[in-house]
Amino acid sequence: MDEFLRNFISRKWNVRGVTFTFLDLLLAVCITGTGLALRSTVIEYTPTDTWKLCAVVLEFALAVLCGAIVHSYTGSRLRAFLTYAILAIYPTAVANGSLWNINCIYYVILFFLGLYLYSRGNALLGTGSILAGLLIAVFRVRSWWMTLDVAYPVSLNRGWPNFYEIIGKNAFVELYDKVSLLILAGMILTGIYWFADKKVKVTKDMVLRIFLFAAILVPYFAPYMPAWAGYTADVAALIYFMRWPKRFYLPMLHLIVSYSAYAYAINGETKLPMVVFSVLLLAMLTNVGVDLYRAAVKGE
């Protein structure tokens, strides 16, 4: 009997190229149960409906998808499983779907589906998935703006510690309101032009660097960003770390910023001034930007 149990525990199963043991399966069940338990403690604080329950399910689907992305980039089963395990209990994921009931997972999962398709060599479907996610995100944020019920936006910040916390979120609102998106578009188009002019080879690693850079850049310079604007970068930074372990501090710092933004939106206060988190985001954006530039110059 003891020998049977030892053989059963150590036996490896292979399902469509995915190899796992009984202990792997047991650990996956346990971490999934932990994630569900965390959500069950806060889910009743806000109204629960079908959309909310579907969002919780999609959060676990996103964790599986990101594990697959990490496996595609690194070939490591351990890193892939760690990605799933971390995302199953990620504080912002728990708060977003179960507590705050924002449900931005509906477009975020399309972003990472696009990244996964890119990593598998399907650029066309990957681009389509990301564009679909962008359309839903714009509609979602636009609908949120319409519910603010103010005659005119009085602040360029709506919860996310963006660039306007540094220069003054109440200064020149009408000016920045009209030109900020043009400035952001100019930055993006300049980057595209530079990549085309230098004939940079867009590899898998390059796509991941661009993805994280864009996930931090867009909400940082766009006005009126809600507190959940950093959700995509939260997850992308974790994948970035799994690919390049020396960048372990990126997901840690970004999660602190993101969760502080949630706390500020829910409680109206944080332990540190929001401008501190804006400076941290600028430092992270610069770090990833330098990584991106060096990789482009070296052709990696």
PDB file of C-alpha atoms in Angstrom, residues 12-299:
ATOM      1  CA  LYS A  12       3.680  11.938 -13.962  1.00  0.00           C
ATOM      2  CA  TRP A  13       0.636  12.502 -16.147  1.00  0.00           C
ATOM      3  CA  ASN A  14       0.807  14.064 -19.587  1.00  0.00           C
ATOM      4  CA  VAL A  15      -2.220  15.859 -20.990  1.00  0.00           C
ATOM      5  CA  ARG A  16      -1.638  17.409 -24.422  1.00  0.00           C
ATOM      6  CA  GLY A  17       2.002  18.069 -23.702  1.00  0.00           C
ATOM      7  CA  VAL A  18       1.452  19.344 -20.154  1.00  0.00           C
ATOM      8  CA  THR A  19       3.193  17.147 -17.567  1.00  0.00           C
ATOM      9  CA  PHE A  20       2.131  17.199 -13.916  1.00  0.00           C
ATOM     10  CA  THR A  21       2.098  15.052 -10.795  1.00  0.00           C
ATOM     11  CA  PHE A  22      -0.500  14.464  -8.103  1.00  0.00           C
ATOM     12  CA  LEU A  23       1.284  16.954  -5.851  1.00  0.00           C
ATOM     13  CA  ASP A  24       1.123  19.593  -8.598  1.00  0.00           C
ATOM     14  CA  LEU A  25      -2.612  19.016  -8.903  1.00  0.00           C
ATOM     15  CA  LEU A  26      -3.101  19.086  -5.128  1.00  0.00           C
ATOM     16  CA  LEU A  27      -1.165  22.344  -4.839  1.00  0.00           C
ATOM     17  CA  ALA A  28      -3.228  23.887  -7.646  1.00  0.00           C
ATOM     18  CA  VAL A  29      -6.455  22.904  -5.873  1.00  0.00           C
ATOM     19  CA  CYS A  30      -5.192  24.351  -2.593  1.00  0.00           C
ATOM     20  CA  ILE A  31      -4.129  27.694  -4.070  1.00  0.00           C
ATOM     21  CA  THR A  32      -7.404  27.930  -5.989  1.00  0.00           C
ATOM     22  CA  GLY A  33      -9.294  27.253  -2.773  1.00  0.00           C
ATOM     23  CA  THR A  34      -7.252  29.938  -1.014  1.00  0.00           C
ATOM     24  CA  GLY A  35      -8.138  32.408  -3.747  1.00  0.00           C
ATOM     25  CA  LEU A  36     -11.832  31.565  -3.445  1.00  0.00           C
ATOM     26  CA  ALA A  37     -11.659  31.850   0.348  1.00  0.00           C
ATOM     27  CA  LEU A  38     -10.123  35.324   0.107  1.00  0.00           C
ATOM     28  CA  ARG A  39     -12.887  36.433  -2.227  1.00  0.00           C
ATOM     29  CA  SER A  40     -15.622  34.947  -0.063  1.00  0.00           C
ATOM     30  CA  THR A  41     -14.590  37.171   2.847  1.00  0.00           C
ATOM     31  CA  VAL A  42     -15.216  40.402   0.912  1.00  0.00           C
ATOM     32  CA  ILE A  43     -17.701  39.527  -1.808  1.00  0.00           C
ATOM     33  CA  GLU A  44     -20.747  40.440   0.298  1.00  0.00           C
ATOM     34  CA  TYR A  45     -19.566  44.025   0.898  1.00  0.00           C
ATOM     35  CA  THR A  46     -20.904  45.043  -2.523  1.00  0.00           C
ATOM     36  CA  PRO A  47     -23.948  43.804  -4.473  1.00  0.00           C
ATOM     37  CA  THR A  48     -23.381  40.416  -6.075  1.00  0.00           C
ATOM     38  CA  ASP A  49     -24.807  39.720  -9.523  1.00  0.00           C
ATOM     39  CA  THR A  50     -24.057  37.574 -12.552  1.00  0.00           C
ATOM     40  CA  TRP A  51     -21.483  40.029 -13.897  1.00  0.00           C
ATOM     41  CA  LYS A  52     -19.582  39.925 -10.640  1.00  0.00           C
ATOM     42  CA  LEU A  53     -19.552  36.128 -10.448  1.00  0.00           C
ATOM     43  CA  CYS A  54     -18.423  35.893 -14.075  1.00  0.00           C
ATOM     44  CA  ALA A  55     -15.642  38.382 -13.295  1.00  0.00           C
ATOM     45  CA  VAL A  56     -14.381  36.164 -10.462  1.00  0.00           C
ATOM     46  CA  VAL A  57     -14.311  33.154 -12.801  1.00  0.00           C
ATOM     47  CA  LEU A  58     -12.466  35.186 -15.442  1.00  0.00           C
ATOM     48  CA  GLU A  59      -9.882  36.232 -12.848  1.00  0.00           C
ATOM     49  CA  PHE A  60      -8.895  32.595 -12.416  1.00  0.00           C
ATOM     50  CA  ALA A  61      -8.955  32.142 -16.207  1.00  0.00           C
ATOM     51  CA  LEU A  62      -6.589  35.117 -16.459  1.00  0.00           C
ATOM     52  CA  ALA A  63      -4.271  33.494 -13.916  1.00  0.00           C
ATOM     53  CA  VAL A  64      -4.176  30.303 -16.027  1.00  0.00           C
ATOM     54  CA  LEU A  65      -3.621  32.336 -19.203  1.00  0.00           C
ATOM     55  CA  CYS A  66      -0.735  34.277 -17.647  1.00  0.00           C
ATOM     56  CA  GLY A  67       0.795  31.017 -16.462  1.00  0.00           C
ATOM     57  CA  ALA A  68       0.670  29.833 -20.063  1.00  0.00           C
ATOM     58  CA  ILE A  69       2.304  33.090 -21.222  1.00  0.00           C
ATOM     59  CA  VAL A  70       5.146  32.661 -18.717  1.00  0.00           C
ATOM     60  CA  HIS A  71       5.624  29.042 -19.818  1.00  0.00           C
ATOM     61  CA  SER A  72       5.750  30.198 -23.426  1.00  0.00           C
ATOM     62  CA  TYR A  73       8.449  32.755 -22.578  1.00  0.00           C
ATOM     63  CA  THR A  74      10.548  30.751 -20.132  1.00  0.00           C
ATOM     64  CA  GLY A  75       9.716  27.079 -20.643  1.00  0.00           C
ATOM     65  CA  SER A  76       9.623  26.760 -16.849  1.00  0.00           C
ATOM     66  CA  ARG A  77       6.756  24.826 -15.272  1.00  0.00           C
ATOM     67  CA  LEU A  78       7.677  26.210 -11.856  1.00  0.00           C
ATOM     68  CA  ARG A  79       7.513  29.856 -12.955  1.00  0.00           C
ATOM     69  CA  ALA A  80       4.273  29.208 -14.807  1.00  0.00           C
ATOM     70  CA  PHE A  81       2.665  27.675 -11.733  1.00  0.00           C
ATOM     71  CA  LEU A  82       4.001  30.444  -9.488  1.00  0.00           C
ATOM     72  CA  THR A  83       2.394  32.969 -11.827  1.00  0.00           C
ATOM     73  CA  TYR A  84      -0.965  31.243 -11.478  1.00  0.00           C
ATOM     74  CA  ALA A  85      -0.567  30.922  -7.703  1.00  0.00           C
ATOM     75  CA  ILE A  86       0.314  34.598  -7.230  1.00  0.00           C
ATOM     76  CA  LEU A  87      -2.476  35.873  -9.460  1.00  0.00           C
ATOM     77  CA  ALA A  88      -5.026  33.642  -7.717  1.00  0.00           C
ATOM     78  CA  ILE A  89      -4.415  35.596  -4.499  1.00  0.00           C
ATOM     79  CA  TYR A  90      -3.254  38.935  -5.967  1.00  0.00           C
ATOM     80  CA  PRO A  91      -4.680  41.709  -3.741  1.00  0.00           C
ATOM     81  CA  THR A  92      -5.784  43.952  -6.615  1.00  0.00           C
ATOM     82  CA  ALA A  93      -7.450  41.033  -8.403  1.00  0.00           C
ATOM     83  CA  VAL A  94      -9.359  40.087  -5.258  1.00  0.00           C
ATOM     84  CA  ALA A  95     -10.348  43.690  -4.572  1.00  0.00           C
ATOM     85  CA  ASN A  96     -11.263  44.499  -8.152  1.00  0.00           C
ATOM     86  CA  GLY A  97     -13.695  41.711  -8.853  1.00  0.00           C
ATOM     87  CA  SER A  98     -15.010  40.648  -5.448  1.00  0.00           C
ATOM     88  CA  LEU A  99     -14.878  43.770  -3.297  1.00  0.00           C
ATOM     89  CA  TRP A 100     -15.022  46.805  -5.515  1.00  0.00           C
ATOM     90  CA  ASN A 101     -17.046  45.170  -8.297  1.00  0.00           C
ATOM     91  CA  ILE A 102     -15.313  47.114 -11.086  1.00  0.00           C
ATOM     92  CA  ASN A 103     -14.975  44.075 -13.390  1.00  0.00           C
ATOM     93  CA  CYS A 104     -12.272  45.508 -15.660  1.00  0.00           C
ATOM     94  CA  ILE A 105     -11.231  41.883 -16.110  1.00  0.00           C
ATOM     95  CA  TYR A 106     -13.599  41.795 -19.105  1.00  0.00           C
ATOM     96  CA  TYR A 107     -11.172  43.813 -21.219  1.00  0.00           C
ATOM     97  CA  VAL A 108      -7.905  43.066 -19.390  1.00  0.00           C
ATOM     98  CA  ILE A 109      -8.146  39.370 -20.254  1.00  0.00           C
ATOM     99  CA  LEU A 110      -8.331  40.338 -23.943  1.00  0.00           C
ATOM    100  CA  PHE A 111      -5.039  42.223 -23.599  1.00  0.00           C
ATOM    101  CA  PHE A 112      -3.282  39.160 -22.233  1.00  0.00           C
ATOM    102  CA  LEU A 113      -4.955  36.846 -24.715  1.00  0.00           C
ATOM    103  CA  GLY A 114      -3.423  39.071 -27.394  1.00  0.00           C
ATOM    104  CA  LEU A 115      -0.014  38.856 -25.694  1.00  0.00           C
ATOM    105  CA  TYR A 116      -0.316  35.066 -25.537  1.00  0.00           C
ATOM    106  CA  LEU A 117      -1.219  34.866 -29.228  1.00  0.00           C
ATOM    107  CA  TYR A 118       1.787  37.063 -30.032  1.00  0.00           C
ATOM    108  CA  SER A 119       4.029  34.749 -28.015  1.00  0.00           C
ATOM    109  CA  ARG A 120       2.693  31.827 -30.050  1.00  0.00           C
ATOM    110  CA  GLY A 121       3.465  33.599 -33.328  1.00  0.00           C
ATOM    111  CA  ASN A 122      -0.061  34.726 -34.287  1.00  0.00           C
ATOM    112  CA  ALA A 123       0.378  38.490 -34.648  1.00  0.00           C
ATOM    113  CA  LEU A 124      -2.915  39.089 -36.493  1.00  0.00           C
ATOM    114  CA  LEU A 125      -5.201  37.523 -33.884  1.00  0.00           C
ATOM    115  CA  GLY A 126      -3.050  38.992 -31.127  1.00  0.00           C
ATOM    116  CA  THR A 127      -3.511  42.504 -32.505  1.00  0.00           C
ATOM    117  CA  GLY A 128      -7.257  41.938 -32.917  1.00  0.00           C
ATOM    118  CA  SER A 129      -7.628  40.759 -29.319  1.00  0.00           C
ATOM    119  CA  ILE A 130      -5.721  43.758 -27.930  1.00  0.00           C
ATOM    120  CA  LEU A 131      -7.722  46.218 -30.065  1.00  0.00           C
ATOM    121  CA  ALA A 132     -10.980  44.622 -28.890  1.00  0.00           C
ATOM    122  CA  GLY A 133      -9.821  45.037 -25.305  1.00  0.00           C
ATOM    123  CA  LEU A 134      -8.959  48.691 -25.964  1.00  0.00           C
ATOM    124  CA  LEU A 135     -12.420  49.390 -27.372  1.00  0.00           C
ATOM    125  CA  ILE A 136     -14.100  47.871 -24.315  1.00  0.00           C
ATOM    126  CA  ALA A 137     -11.713  49.732 -21.989  1.00  0.00           C
ATOM    127  CA  VAL A 138     -12.453  53.089 -23.629  1.00  0.00           C
ATOM    128  CA  PHE A 139     -16.190  52.430 -23.431  1.00  0.00           C
ATOM    129  CA  ARG A 140     -15.900  51.339 -19.783  1.00  0.00           C
ATOM    130  CA  VAL A 141     -13.899  54.389 -18.711  1.00  0.00           C
ATOM    131  CA  ARG A 142     -16.109  56.691 -20.764  1.00  0.00           C
ATOM    132  CA  SER A 143     -19.219  55.297 -19.066  1.00  0.00           C
ATOM    133  CA  TRP A 144     -17.559  55.804 -15.694  1.00  0.00           C
ATOM    134  CA  TRP A 145     -16.787  59.428 -16.551  1.00  0.00           C
ATOM    135  CA  MET A 146     -20.452  59.999 -17.405  1.00  0.00           C
ATOM    136  CA  THR A 147     -21.521  58.850 -13.925  1.00  0.00           C
ATOM    137  CA  LEU A 148     -19.358  61.438 -12.141  1.00  0.00           C
ATOM    138  CA  ASP A 149     -22.222  63.941 -12.348  1.00  0.00           C
ATOM    139  CA  VAL A 150     -20.140  67.124 -12.424  1.00  0.00           C
ATOM    140  CA  ALA A 151     -20.600  70.168 -14.648  1.00  0.00           C
ATOM    141  CA  TYR A 152     -16.957  70.017 -15.705  1.00  0.00           C
ATOM    142  CA  PRO A 153     -14.044  67.866 -14.478  1.00  0.00           C
ATOM    143  CA  VAL A 154     -12.392  69.796 -11.675  1.00  0.00           C
ATOM    144  CA  SER A 155      -9.308  67.572 -11.457  1.00  0.00           C
ATOM    145  CA  LEU A 156      -7.133  65.727 -13.946  1.00  0.00           C
ATOM    146  CA  ASN A 157      -6.876  62.830 -11.514  1.00  0.00           C
ATOM    147  CA  ARG A 158      -9.736  60.425 -10.729  1.00  0.00           C
ATOM    148  CA  GLY A 159      -7.982  57.970  -8.456  1.00  0.00           C
ATOM    149  CA  TRP A 160      -4.910  56.784 -10.336  1.00  0.00           C
ATOM    150  CA  PRO A 161      -1.693  58.636  -9.339  1.00  0.00           C
ATOM    151  CA  ASN A 162      -0.811  59.827 -12.824  1.00  0.00           C
ATOM    152  CA  PHE A 163       1.558  62.537 -14.058  1.00  0.00           C
ATOM    153  CA  TYR A 164      -0.846  65.299 -13.050  1.00  0.00           C
ATOM    154  CA  GLU A 165      -0.308  64.599  -9.362  1.00  0.00           C
ATOM    155  CA  ILE A 166       3.235  65.924  -9.868  1.00  0.00           C
ATOM    156  CA  ILE A 167       2.475  69.072 -11.881  1.00  0.00           C
ATOM    157  CA  GLY A 168      -0.756  69.815 -10.023  1.00  0.00           C
ATOM    158  CA  LYS A 169      -3.947  67.913 -10.739  1.00  0.00           C
ATOM    159  CA  ASN A 170      -6.102  71.039 -10.361  1.00  0.00           C
ATOM    160  CA  ALA A 171      -3.870  73.361 -12.397  1.00  0.00           C
ATOM    161  CA  PHE A 172      -4.699  74.241 -16.015  1.00  0.00           C
ATOM    162  CA  VAL A 173      -7.427  71.597 -16.150  1.00  0.00           C
ATOM    163  CA  GLU A 174      -9.055  72.918 -19.294  1.00  0.00           C
ATOM    164  CA  LEU A 175      -5.687  73.159 -21.082  1.00  0.00           C
ATOM    165  CA  TYR A 176      -4.420  69.673 -20.233  1.00  0.00           C
ATOM    166  CA  ASP A 177      -7.872  68.222 -20.754  1.00  0.00           C
ATOM    167  CA  LYS A 178      -7.686  69.233 -24.410  1.00  0.00           C
ATOM    168  CA  VAL A 179      -4.052  68.468 -25.214  1.00  0.00           C
ATOM    169  CA  SER A 180      -3.029  65.587 -22.932  1.00  0.00           C
ATOM    170  CA  LEU A 181      -4.390  62.874 -25.178  1.00  0.00           C
ATOM    171  CA  LEU A 182      -2.659  64.497 -28.163  1.00  0.00           C
ATOM    172  CA  ILE A 183       0.616  64.510 -26.206  1.00  0.00           C
ATOM    173  CA  LEU A 184       0.142  60.832 -25.361  1.00  0.00           C
ATOM    174  CA  ALA A 185      -0.645  60.001 -28.989  1.00  0.00           C
ATOM    175  CA  GLY A 186       2.448  61.938 -30.020  1.00  0.00           C
ATOM    176  CA  MET A 187       4.624  59.891 -27.664  1.00  0.00           C
ATOM    177  CA  ILE A 188       3.230  56.628 -29.032  1.00  0.00           C
ATOM    178  CA  LEU A 189       3.572  57.674 -32.689  1.00  0.00           C
ATOM    179  CA  THR A 190       7.111  58.916 -32.072  1.00  0.00           C
ATOM    180  CA  GLY A 191       7.993  55.536 -30.614  1.00  0.00           C
ATOM    181  CA  ILE A 192       6.450  53.729 -33.603  1.00  0.00           C
ATOM    182  CA  TYR A 193       8.379  55.986 -36.007  1.00  0.00           C
ATOM    183  CA  TRP A 194      11.652  55.352 -34.165  1.00  0.00           C
ATOM    184  CA  PHE A 195      11.104  51.592 -34.263  1.00  0.00           C
ATOM    185  CA  ALA A 196      10.324  51.747 -37.998  1.00  0.00           C
ATOM    186  CA  ASP A 197      13.262  54.055 -38.768  1.00  0.00           C
ATOM    187  CA  LYS A 198      15.747  51.872 -36.869  1.00  0.00           C
ATOM    188  CA  LYS A 199      14.155  48.713 -38.317  1.00  0.00           C
ATOM    189  CA  VAL A 200      13.913  47.165 -34.871  1.00  0.00           C
ATOM    190  CA  LYS A 201      13.146  43.461 -34.946  1.00  0.00           C
ATOM    191  CA  VAL A 202      10.002  42.813 -32.914  1.00  0.00           C
ATOM    192  CA  THR A 203      10.767  39.588 -31.044  1.00  0.00           C
ATOM    193  CA  LYS A 204       8.743  37.871 -28.320  1.00  0.00           C
ATOM    194  CA  ASP A 205      10.799  39.579 -25.646  1.00  0.00           C
ATOM    195  CA  MET A 206      10.410  42.932 -27.364  1.00  0.00           C
ATOM    196  CA  VAL A 207       6.620  42.513 -27.443  1.00  0.00           C
ATOM    197  CA  LEU A 208       6.579  41.872 -23.682  1.00  0.00           C
ATOM    198  CA  ARG A 209       8.715  44.964 -23.022  1.00  0.00           C
ATOM    199  CA  ILE A 210       6.462  47.111 -25.214  1.00  0.00           C
ATOM    200  CA  PHE A 211       3.358  45.670 -23.564  1.00  0.00           C
ATOM    201  CA  LEU A 212       4.459  46.588 -20.041  1.00  0.00           C
ATOM    202  CA  PHE A 213       5.777  49.995 -21.131  1.00  0.00           C
ATOM    203  CA  ALA A 214       2.441  50.839 -22.786  1.00  0.00           C
ATOM    204  CA  ALA A 215       0.470  49.504 -19.798  1.00  0.00           C
ATOM    205  CA  ILE A 216       2.290  51.969 -17.524  1.00  0.00           C
ATOM    206  CA  LEU A 217       2.557  54.846 -20.012  1.00  0.00           C
ATOM    207  CA  VAL A 218      -1.068  55.209 -21.132  1.00  0.00           C
ATOM    208  CA  PRO A 219      -2.763  55.655 -17.721  1.00  0.00           C
ATOM    209  CA  TYR A 220       0.185  57.741 -16.532  1.00  0.00           C
ATOM    210  CA  PHE A 221      -0.308  60.534 -19.069  1.00  0.00           C
ATOM    211  CA  ALA A 222      -4.012  60.176 -19.883  1.00  0.00           C
ATOM    212  CA  PRO A 223      -6.272  62.428 -17.766  1.00  0.00           C
ATOM    213  CA  TYR A 224      -9.114  61.312 -15.473  1.00  0.00           C
ATOM    214  CA  MET A 225      -7.752  57.817 -15.000  1.00  0.00           C
ATOM    215  CA  PRO A 226      -9.727  55.748 -12.457  1.00  0.00           C
ATOM    216  CA  ALA A 227      -8.089  53.877  -9.587  1.00  0.00           C
ATOM    217  CA  TRP A 228      -8.228  50.573 -11.469  1.00  0.00           C
ATOM    218  CA  ALA A 229      -6.192  51.965 -14.420  1.00  0.00           C
ATOM    219  CA  GLY A 230      -3.081  50.115 -13.255  1.00  0.00           C
ATOM    220  CA  TYR A 231      -4.656  46.651 -13.218  1.00  0.00           C
ATOM    221  CA  THR A 232      -3.125  45.653 -16.581  1.00  0.00           C
ATOM    222  CA  ALA A 233       0.345  46.814 -15.564  1.00  0.00           C
ATOM    223  CA  ASP A 234      -0.002  44.942 -12.253  1.00  0.00           C
ATOM    224  CA  VAL A 235      -0.282  41.644 -14.096  1.00  0.00           C
ATOM    225  CA  ALA A 236       2.166  42.544 -16.875  1.00  0.00           C
ATOM    226  CA  ALA A 237       4.852  43.498 -14.336  1.00  0.00           C
ATOM    227  CA  LEU A 238       4.548  40.048 -12.750  1.00  0.00           C
ATOM    228  CA  ILE A 239       5.068  38.347 -16.134  1.00  0.00           C
ATOM    229  CA  TYR A 240       7.983  40.717 -16.789  1.00  0.00           C
ATOM    230  CA  PHE A 241       9.592  39.626 -13.525  1.00  0.00           C
ATOM    231  CA  MET A 242       9.088  35.948 -14.333  1.00  0.00           C
ATOM    232  CA  ARG A 243      10.886  36.509 -17.630  1.00  0.00           C
ATOM    233  CA  TRP A 244      13.647  38.673 -16.125  1.00  0.00           C
ATOM    234  CA  PRO A 245      13.983  37.826 -12.393  1.00  0.00           C
ATOM    235  CA  LYS A 246      16.371  40.759 -11.794  1.00  0.00           C
ATOM    236  CA  ARG A 247      13.346  43.034 -12.195  1.00  0.00           C
ATOM    237  CA  PHE A 248      11.642  41.517  -9.131  1.00  0.00           C
ATOM    238  CA  TYR A 249      11.002  44.976  -7.690  1.00  0.00           C
ATOM    239  CA  LEU A 250       8.727  46.088 -10.528  1.00  0.00           C
ATOM    240  CA  PRO A 251       5.640  44.002  -9.612  1.00  0.00           C
ATOM    241  CA  MET A 252       6.228  44.696  -5.908  1.00  0.00           C
ATOM    242  CA  LEU A 253       6.338  48.474  -6.335  1.00  0.00           C
ATOM    243  CA  HIS A 254       3.499  48.578  -8.850  1.00  0.00           C
ATOM    244  CA  LEU A 255       1.257  46.486  -6.634  1.00  0.00           C
ATOM    245  CA  ILE A 256       1.884  48.909  -3.750  1.00  0.00           C
ATOM    246  CA  VAL A 257       0.927  51.837  -5.979  1.00  0.00           C
ATOM    247  CA  SER A 258      -2.132  50.094  -7.392  1.00  0.00           C
ATOM    248  CA  TYR A 259      -3.492  48.906  -4.060  1.00  0.00           C
ATOM    249  CA  SER A 260      -2.895  52.339  -2.542  1.00  0.00           C
ATOM    250  CA  ALA A 261      -4.959  53.841  -5.349  1.00  0.00           C
ATOM    251  CA  TYR A 262      -7.760  51.397  -4.488  1.00  0.00           C
ATOM    252  CA  ALA A 263      -7.503  52.334  -0.813  1.00  0.00           C
ATOM    253  CA  TYR A 264      -7.646  56.024  -1.663  1.00  0.00           C
ATOM    254  CA  ALA A 265     -10.722  55.538  -3.847  1.00  0.00           C
ATOM    255  CA  ILE A 266     -12.529  53.450  -1.213  1.00  0.00           C
ATOM    256  CA  ASN A 267     -11.418  55.131   2.015  1.00  0.00           C
ATOM    257  CA  GLY A 268     -10.405  58.587   0.794  1.00  0.00           C
ATOM    258  CA  GLU A 269      -6.931  58.381   2.322  1.00  0.00           C
ATOM    259  CA  THR A 270      -3.548  56.686   2.014  1.00  0.00           C
ATOM    260  CA  LYS A 271      -0.518  56.365   4.266  1.00  0.00           C
ATOM    261  CA  LEU A 272       1.583  58.450   1.843  1.00  0.00           C
ATOM    262  CA  PRO A 273       0.653  61.406  -0.384  1.00  0.00           C
ATOM    263  CA  MET A 274      -0.486  60.320  -3.844  1.00  0.00           C
ATOM    264  CA  VAL A 275       2.320  62.338  -5.446  1.00  0.00           C
ATOM    265  CA  VAL A 276       4.810  59.847  -3.961  1.00  0.00           C
ATOM    266  CA  PHE A 277       3.157  57.052  -5.913  1.00  0.00           C
ATOM    267  CA  SER A 278       3.263  59.193  -9.069  1.00  0.00           C
ATOM    268  CA  VAL A 279       7.018  59.544  -8.665  1.00  0.00           C
ATOM    269  CA  LEU A 280       7.340  55.775  -8.157  1.00  0.00           C
ATOM    270  CA  LEU A 281       5.400  55.161 -11.358  1.00  0.00           C
ATOM    271  CA  LEU A 282       7.657  57.583 -13.232  1.00  0.00           C
ATOM    272  CA  ALA A 283      10.701  55.692 -11.960  1.00  0.00           C
ATOM    273  CA  MET A 284       9.206  52.365 -13.093  1.00  0.00           C
ATOM    274  CA  LEU A 285       8.260  53.811 -16.480  1.00  0.00           C
ATOM    275  CA  THR A 286      11.831  55.058 -16.925  1.00  0.00           C
ATOM    276  CA  ASN A 287      13.264  51.687 -15.877  1.00  0.00           C
ATOM    277  CA  VAL A 288      11.159  49.726 -18.354  1.00  0.00           C
ATOM    278  CA  GLY A 289      11.782  52.371 -21.024  1.00  0.00           C
ATOM    279  CA  VAL A 290      15.553  52.015 -20.605  1.00  0.00           C
ATOM    280  CA  ASP A 291      15.218  48.219 -20.848  1.00  0.00           C
ATOM    281  CA  LEU A 292      13.172  48.654 -24.015  1.00  0.00           C
ATOM    282  CA  TYR A 293      15.673  51.076 -25.569  1.00  0.00           C
ATOM    283  CA  ARG A 294      18.677  48.880 -24.801  1.00  0.00           C
ATOM    284  CA  ALA A 295      16.968  45.808 -26.216  1.00  0.00           C
ATOM    285  CA  ALA A 296      16.001  47.712 -29.359  1.00  0.00           C
ATOM    286  CA  VAL A 297      19.558  48.966 -29.877  1.00  0.00           C
ATOM    287  CA  LYS A 298      20.996  45.472 -29.368  1.00  0.00           C
ATOM    288  CA  GLY A 299      18.287  43.886 -31.522  1.00  0.00           C
TER     289      GLY A 299
END
